[in-house]
Amino acid sequence: MAKIFQVTARAGMTRVVEPIARGLLRAGVSPNAVTVTGTVGVLVGALGFGARGHLVAGALIVTVFALTDLLDGTMARMSGGSTRFGAFLDSSMDRVADSAVFGAVAYWLATEHDHSGVAAALICLAAGGLVSYVKARAEGLGMTCNVGIAERTERLLIVGVGGLLTGVGVRPALEIALWLLAAVSIFTVGQRMAHVYRQAQRVGAE
């Protein structure tokens, strides 16, 4: 299944990221250090700015530091491949960052008495975690699960665009983005579960 943001766009981003990755590796910076730094940056943007209603600054900071998810992966590949701990750390930090982003959004919307928006943010938080869990559990059982219309990068970009637009005065944009994201996240969970079910059926038939 094609992703929302196509492979060609990701490839273009990779061409920008690779020189930065090489420079950091030459400077002795490890992929794990970039992973942790990116998570700290997301926490600052989400909790320090977004939760307080500074949506433009928060969205920009979160977007910049969320892109380190591409950077640390590129660095790991260039340095000989990701270690088991590196993969574990990256996945764990992603969950921390995602929780901070959607928790901050839900908190700010609650202060604005936007109950519908809070509900959407909480659904996004739960569904986003489930998207990741389904994939991890499937891979732990020896199956593949690299399908879905909205993976982590797409989810953060959708909520980021909504936050930016709301921050510049397009008031309903964030809530619309959250409900859209909730829908595609739930759909992605269904896609992944169906994909794993088909694999399990084929294995059982062999």
PDB file of C-alpha atoms in Angstrom:
ATOM      1  CA  MET A   1       0.000   0.000   0.000  1.00  0.00           C
ATOM      2  CA  ALA A   2       1.399   3.381  -0.986  1.00  0.00           C
ATOM      3  CA  LYS A   3       2.017   5.768   1.861  1.00  0.00           C
ATOM      4  CA  ILE A   4       0.522   9.261   1.989  1.00  0.00           C
ATOM      5  CA  PHE A   5       3.942  10.768   1.367  1.00  0.00           C
ATOM      6  CA  GLN A   6       5.443   8.844  -1.507  1.00  0.00           C
ATOM      7  CA  VAL A   7       8.807   7.109  -1.667  1.00  0.00           C
ATOM      8  CA  THR A   8      10.140   9.741  -4.075  1.00  0.00           C
ATOM      9  CA  ALA A   9       9.643  12.473  -1.456  1.00  0.00           C
ATOM     10  CA  ARG A  10      11.415  10.346   1.153  1.00  0.00           C
ATOM     11  CA  ALA A  11      14.269   9.746  -1.273  1.00  0.00           C
ATOM     12  CA  GLY A  12      14.645  13.492  -1.798  1.00  0.00           C
ATOM     13  CA  MET A  13      14.784  14.022   1.958  1.00  0.00           C
ATOM     14  CA  THR A  14      17.411  11.292   2.245  1.00  0.00           C
ATOM     15  CA  ARG A  15      19.678  13.160  -0.184  1.00  0.00           C
ATOM     16  CA  VAL A  16      19.539  16.145   2.172  1.00  0.00           C
ATOM     17  CA  VAL A  17      20.028  14.066   5.315  1.00  0.00           C
ATOM     18  CA  GLU A  18      22.982  11.956   4.155  1.00  0.00           C
ATOM     19  CA  PRO A  19      25.618  14.741   4.147  1.00  0.00           C
ATOM     20  CA  ILE A  20      24.532  15.778   7.653  1.00  0.00           C
ATOM     21  CA  ALA A  21      24.724  12.158   8.804  1.00  0.00           C
ATOM     22  CA  ARG A  22      28.255  11.796   7.433  1.00  0.00           C
ATOM     23  CA  GLY A  23      29.355  14.982   9.139  1.00  0.00           C
ATOM     24  CA  LEU A  24      27.983  13.905  12.506  1.00  0.00           C
ATOM     25  CA  LEU A  25      29.619  10.482  12.254  1.00  0.00           C
ATOM     26  CA  ARG A  26      32.970  12.088  11.418  1.00  0.00           C
ATOM     27  CA  ALA A  27      32.536  14.292  14.495  1.00  0.00           C
ATOM     28  CA  GLY A  28      32.078  11.202  16.648  1.00  0.00           C
ATOM     29  CA  VAL A  29      28.332  11.626  17.274  1.00  0.00           C
ATOM     30  CA  SER A  30      26.494   8.309  17.634  1.00  0.00           C
ATOM     31  CA  PRO A  31      23.062   7.505  16.161  1.00  0.00           C
ATOM     32  CA  ASN A  32      21.789   6.852  19.702  1.00  0.00           C
ATOM     33  CA  ALA A  33      22.830  10.366  20.781  1.00  0.00           C
ATOM     34  CA  VAL A  34      20.855  11.811  17.856  1.00  0.00           C
ATOM     35  CA  THR A  35      17.844   9.685  18.816  1.00  0.00           C
ATOM     36  CA  VAL A  36      17.833  10.994  22.384  1.00  0.00           C
ATOM     37  CA  THR A  37      18.495  14.590  21.279  1.00  0.00           C
ATOM     38  CA  GLY A  38      15.592  14.439  18.857  1.00  0.00           C
ATOM     39  CA  THR A  39      13.261  13.171  21.562  1.00  0.00           C
ATOM     40  CA  VAL A  40      14.332  15.906  23.979  1.00  0.00           C
ATOM     41  CA  GLY A  41      13.697  18.492  21.254  1.00  0.00           C
ATOM     42  CA  VAL A  42      10.213  17.126  20.603  1.00  0.00           C
ATOM     43  CA  LEU A  43       9.465  17.237  24.340  1.00  0.00           C
ATOM     44  CA  VAL A  44      10.560  20.883  24.510  1.00  0.00           C
ATOM     45  CA  GLY A  45       8.429  21.818  21.505  1.00  0.00           C
ATOM     46  CA  ALA A  46       5.358  19.887  22.632  1.00  0.00           C
ATOM     47  CA  LEU A  47       5.356  20.501  26.380  1.00  0.00           C
ATOM     48  CA  GLY A  48       7.229  23.797  26.554  1.00  0.00           C
ATOM     49  CA  PHE A  49       5.419  25.515  23.691  1.00  0.00           C
ATOM     50  CA  GLY A  50       2.466  23.542  22.280  1.00  0.00           C
ATOM     51  CA  ALA A  51       0.841  22.786  25.636  1.00  0.00           C
ATOM     52  CA  ARG A  52       0.988  26.500  26.485  1.00  0.00           C
ATOM     53  CA  GLY A  53      -0.763  27.531  23.263  1.00  0.00           C
ATOM     54  CA  HIS A  54       2.325  28.611  21.296  1.00  0.00           C
ATOM     55  CA  LEU A  55       1.268  26.400  18.427  1.00  0.00           C
ATOM     56  CA  VAL A  56       3.424  27.807  15.626  1.00  0.00           C
ATOM     57  CA  ALA A  57       6.650  27.626  17.623  1.00  0.00           C
ATOM     58  CA  GLY A  58       5.692  24.232  19.033  1.00  0.00           C
ATOM     59  CA  ALA A  59       4.851  22.753  15.634  1.00  0.00           C
ATOM     60  CA  LEU A  60       8.056  24.042  14.053  1.00  0.00           C
ATOM     61  CA  ILE A  61      10.259  22.745  16.873  1.00  0.00           C
ATOM     62  CA  VAL A  62       8.544  19.349  16.902  1.00  0.00           C
ATOM     63  CA  THR A  63       8.814  19.049  13.102  1.00  0.00           C
ATOM     64  CA  VAL A  64      12.536  19.884  13.054  1.00  0.00           C
ATOM     65  CA  PHE A  65      13.404  17.447  15.816  1.00  0.00           C
ATOM     66  CA  ALA A  66      11.053  14.735  14.531  1.00  0.00           C
ATOM     67  CA  LEU A  67      13.134  14.695  11.340  1.00  0.00           C
ATOM     68  CA  THR A  68      16.008  13.275  13.383  1.00  0.00           C
ATOM     69  CA  ASP A  69      14.110  10.002  12.999  1.00  0.00           C
ATOM     70  CA  LEU A  70      15.444   9.973   9.427  1.00  0.00           C
ATOM     71  CA  LEU A  71      18.865  11.190  10.508  1.00  0.00           C
ATOM     72  CA  ASP A  72      19.614   8.562  13.152  1.00  0.00           C
ATOM     73  CA  GLY A  73      18.469   5.775  10.831  1.00  0.00           C
ATOM     74  CA  THR A  74      20.721   7.056   8.056  1.00  0.00           C
ATOM     75  CA  MET A  75      23.643   7.297  10.476  1.00  0.00           C
ATOM     76  CA  ALA A  76      23.056   3.744  11.685  1.00  0.00           C
ATOM     77  CA  ARG A  77      23.012   2.462   8.111  1.00  0.00           C
ATOM     78  CA  MET A  78      26.213   4.313   7.243  1.00  0.00           C
ATOM     79  CA  SER A  79      27.990   3.002  10.315  1.00  0.00           C
ATOM     80  CA  GLY A  80      27.235  -0.628   9.544  1.00  0.00           C
ATOM     81  CA  GLY A  81      23.617  -1.104  10.503  1.00  0.00           C
ATOM     82  CA  SER A  82      21.446  -0.570  13.547  1.00  0.00           C
ATOM     83  CA  THR A  83      22.282  -2.456  16.722  1.00  0.00           C
ATOM     84  CA  ARG A  84      19.567  -4.252  18.661  1.00  0.00           C
ATOM     85  CA  PHE A  85      19.769  -1.681  21.434  1.00  0.00           C
ATOM     86  CA  GLY A  86      19.705   1.147  18.902  1.00  0.00           C
ATOM     87  CA  ALA A  87      16.511  -0.205  17.358  1.00  0.00           C
ATOM     88  CA  PHE A  88      14.996  -0.667  20.821  1.00  0.00           C
ATOM     89  CA  LEU A  89      15.996   2.857  21.885  1.00  0.00           C
ATOM     90  CA  ASP A  90      14.652   4.418  18.698  1.00  0.00           C
ATOM     91  CA  SER A  91      11.271   2.703  19.045  1.00  0.00           C
ATOM     92  CA  SER A  92      11.009   3.580  22.732  1.00  0.00           C
ATOM     93  CA  MET A  93      11.907   7.238  22.188  1.00  0.00           C
ATOM     94  CA  ASP A  94       9.368   7.452  19.369  1.00  0.00           C
ATOM     95  CA  ARG A  95       6.639   6.383  21.788  1.00  0.00           C
ATOM     96  CA  VAL A  96       7.794   8.971  24.346  1.00  0.00           C
ATOM     97  CA  ALA A  97       7.790  11.726  21.722  1.00  0.00           C
ATOM     98  CA  ASP A  98       4.385  10.771  20.291  1.00  0.00           C
ATOM     99  CA  SER A  99       2.841  10.677  23.761  1.00  0.00           C
ATOM    100  CA  ALA A 100       4.220  14.141  24.492  1.00  0.00           C
ATOM    101  CA  VAL A 101       2.884  15.597  21.236  1.00  0.00           C
ATOM    102  CA  PHE A 102      -0.666  14.292  21.543  1.00  0.00           C
ATOM    103  CA  GLY A 103      -0.754  14.746  25.312  1.00  0.00           C
ATOM    104  CA  ALA A 104       0.258  18.394  24.859  1.00  0.00           C
ATOM    105  CA  VAL A 105      -2.361  18.915  22.153  1.00  0.00           C
ATOM    106  CA  ALA A 106      -5.065  17.323  24.308  1.00  0.00           C
ATOM    107  CA  TYR A 107      -4.046  19.464  27.295  1.00  0.00           C
ATOM    108  CA  TRP A 108      -4.155  22.724  25.318  1.00  0.00           C
ATOM    109  CA  LEU A 109      -7.504  21.858  23.742  1.00  0.00           C
ATOM    110  CA  ALA A 110      -8.865  21.083  27.207  1.00  0.00           C
ATOM    111  CA  THR A 111      -7.824  24.551  28.388  1.00  0.00           C
ATOM    112  CA  GLU A 112      -9.746  25.911  25.390  1.00  0.00           C
ATOM    113  CA  HIS A 113     -12.802  23.820  26.365  1.00  0.00           C
ATOM    114  CA  ASP A 114     -12.695  22.056  22.988  1.00  0.00           C
ATOM    115  CA  HIS A 115     -14.069  18.698  24.095  1.00  0.00           C
ATOM    116  CA  SER A 116     -14.386  17.322  20.575  1.00  0.00           C
ATOM    117  CA  GLY A 117     -10.751  18.157  19.884  1.00  0.00           C
ATOM    118  CA  VAL A 118      -9.655  16.518  23.137  1.00  0.00           C
ATOM    119  CA  ALA A 119     -11.504  13.347  22.168  1.00  0.00           C
ATOM    120  CA  ALA A 120      -9.825  13.338  18.755  1.00  0.00           C
ATOM    121  CA  ALA A 121      -6.378  13.866  20.295  1.00  0.00           C
ATOM    122  CA  LEU A 122      -6.892  10.989  22.725  1.00  0.00           C
ATOM    123  CA  ILE A 123      -8.039   8.698  19.918  1.00  0.00           C
ATOM    124  CA  CYS A 124      -4.927   9.665  17.944  1.00  0.00           C
ATOM    125  CA  LEU A 125      -2.748   8.911  20.966  1.00  0.00           C
ATOM    126  CA  ALA A 126      -4.294   5.471  21.485  1.00  0.00           C
ATOM    127  CA  ALA A 127      -4.506   4.549  17.811  1.00  0.00           C
ATOM    128  CA  GLY A 128      -0.959   5.722  17.115  1.00  0.00           C
ATOM    129  CA  GLY A 129       0.365   3.485  19.858  1.00  0.00           C
ATOM    130  CA  LEU A 130      -1.689   0.593  18.511  1.00  0.00           C
ATOM    131  CA  VAL A 131      -0.330   1.120  14.989  1.00  0.00           C
ATOM    132  CA  SER A 132       3.190   0.676  16.331  1.00  0.00           C
ATOM    133  CA  TYR A 133       2.281  -2.186  18.661  1.00  0.00           C
ATOM    134  CA  VAL A 134       0.595  -4.251  15.942  1.00  0.00           C
ATOM    135  CA  LYS A 135       3.714  -4.007  13.783  1.00  0.00           C
ATOM    136  CA  ALA A 136       6.085  -4.824  16.643  1.00  0.00           C
ATOM    137  CA  ARG A 137       3.991  -7.791  17.776  1.00  0.00           C
ATOM    138  CA  ALA A 138       3.708  -9.171  14.248  1.00  0.00           C
ATOM    139  CA  GLU A 139       7.445  -8.904  13.695  1.00  0.00           C
ATOM    140  CA  GLY A 140       8.026 -10.545  17.075  1.00  0.00           C
ATOM    141  CA  LEU A 141       6.007 -13.506  15.778  1.00  0.00           C
ATOM    142  CA  GLY A 142       8.129 -13.710  12.639  1.00  0.00           C
ATOM    143  CA  MET A 143       5.742 -11.953  10.243  1.00  0.00           C
ATOM    144  CA  THR A 144       6.021  -8.717   8.303  1.00  0.00           C
ATOM    145  CA  CYS A 145       3.780  -5.710   8.848  1.00  0.00           C
ATOM    146  CA  ASN A 146       5.213  -2.863   6.779  1.00  0.00           C
ATOM    147  CA  VAL A 147       1.857  -1.671   5.459  1.00  0.00           C
ATOM    148  CA  GLY A 148      -0.495   1.212   6.190  1.00  0.00           C
ATOM    149  CA  ILE A 149      -1.450   4.590   4.772  1.00  0.00           C
ATOM    150  CA  ALA A 150      -0.237   6.599   7.784  1.00  0.00           C
ATOM    151  CA  GLU A 151       2.979   5.724   9.576  1.00  0.00           C
ATOM    152  CA  ARG A 152       4.690   7.845  12.229  1.00  0.00           C
ATOM    153  CA  THR A 153       6.120  10.539   9.928  1.00  0.00           C
ATOM    154  CA  GLU A 154       2.784  11.067   8.225  1.00  0.00           C
ATOM    155  CA  ARG A 155       0.965  11.277  11.559  1.00  0.00           C
ATOM    156  CA  LEU A 156       3.300  13.934  12.942  1.00  0.00           C
ATOM    157  CA  LEU A 157       3.151  15.966   9.737  1.00  0.00           C
ATOM    158  CA  ILE A 158      -0.660  15.951   9.738  1.00  0.00           C
ATOM    159  CA  VAL A 159      -0.926  17.182  13.327  1.00  0.00           C
ATOM    160  CA  GLY A 160       1.931  19.631  12.707  1.00  0.00           C
ATOM    161  CA  VAL A 161       0.185  21.250   9.740  1.00  0.00           C
ATOM    162  CA  GLY A 162      -3.024  21.476  11.761  1.00  0.00           C
ATOM    163  CA  GLY A 163      -1.172  23.146  14.628  1.00  0.00           C
ATOM    164  CA  LEU A 164       0.543  25.639  12.331  1.00  0.00           C
ATOM    165  CA  LEU A 165      -2.699  26.644  10.623  1.00  0.00           C
ATOM    166  CA  THR A 166      -4.522  27.036  13.940  1.00  0.00           C
ATOM    167  CA  GLY A 167      -1.587  29.047  15.262  1.00  0.00           C
ATOM    168  CA  VAL A 168      -1.889  31.557  12.403  1.00  0.00           C
ATOM    169  CA  GLY A 169      -5.630  31.943  12.863  1.00  0.00           C
ATOM    170  CA  VAL A 170      -7.305  29.089  10.969  1.00  0.00           C
ATOM    171  CA  ARG A 171      -9.055  28.009  14.146  1.00  0.00           C
ATOM    172  CA  PRO A 172     -10.697  24.695  13.145  1.00  0.00           C
ATOM    173  CA  ALA A 173      -7.618  23.354  11.337  1.00  0.00           C
ATOM    174  CA  LEU A 174      -6.133  21.483  14.292  1.00  0.00           C
ATOM    175  CA  GLU A 175      -9.373  19.717  15.190  1.00  0.00           C
ATOM    176  CA  ILE A 176      -9.966  18.779  11.549  1.00  0.00           C
ATOM    177  CA  ALA A 177      -6.418  17.435  11.326  1.00  0.00           C
ATOM    178  CA  LEU A 178      -6.884  15.400  14.495  1.00  0.00           C
ATOM    179  CA  TRP A 179     -10.115  13.780  13.337  1.00  0.00           C
ATOM    180  CA  LEU A 180      -8.545  13.047   9.946  1.00  0.00           C
ATOM    181  CA  LEU A 181      -5.556  11.544  11.709  1.00  0.00           C
ATOM    182  CA  ALA A 182      -7.768   9.513  14.036  1.00  0.00           C
ATOM    183  CA  ALA A 183      -9.561   8.054  11.023  1.00  0.00           C
ATOM    184  CA  VAL A 184      -6.425   7.146   9.048  1.00  0.00           C
ATOM    185  CA  SER A 185      -4.730   5.743  12.162  1.00  0.00           C
ATOM    186  CA  ILE A 186      -7.654   3.432  12.897  1.00  0.00           C
ATOM    187  CA  PHE A 187      -7.728   2.439   9.236  1.00  0.00           C
ATOM    188  CA  THR A 188      -3.996   1.687   9.358  1.00  0.00           C
ATOM    189  CA  VAL A 189      -4.511  -0.571  12.373  1.00  0.00           C
ATOM    190  CA  GLY A 190      -7.133  -2.455  10.377  1.00  0.00           C
ATOM    191  CA  GLN A 191      -4.815  -2.721   7.374  1.00  0.00           C
ATOM    192  CA  ARG A 192      -2.021  -4.154   9.490  1.00  0.00           C
ATOM    193  CA  MET A 193      -4.248  -6.625  11.298  1.00  0.00           C
ATOM    194  CA  ALA A 194      -5.689  -7.839   7.994  1.00  0.00           C
ATOM    195  CA  HIS A 195      -2.179  -8.158   6.540  1.00  0.00           C
ATOM    196  CA  VAL A 196      -1.016 -10.237   9.508  1.00  0.00           C
ATOM    197  CA  TYR A 197      -4.187 -12.356   9.394  1.00  0.00           C
ATOM    198  CA  ARG A 198      -3.535 -13.268   5.754  1.00  0.00           C
ATOM    199  CA  GLN A 199       0.045 -14.253   6.578  1.00  0.00           C
ATOM    200  CA  ALA A 200      -1.098 -16.373   9.510  1.00  0.00           C
ATOM    201  CA  GLN A 201      -3.675 -18.099   7.290  1.00  0.00           C
ATOM    202  CA  ARG A 202      -1.011 -18.919   4.690  1.00  0.00           C
ATOM    203  CA  VAL A 203       1.315 -20.300   7.367  1.00  0.00           C
ATOM    204  CA  GLY A 204      -1.498 -22.414   8.806  1.00  0.00           C
ATOM    205  CA  ALA A 205      -2.311 -23.801   5.371  1.00  0.00           C
ATOM    206  CA  GLU A 206       1.283 -24.938   4.717  1.00  0.00           C
TER     207      GLU A 206
END
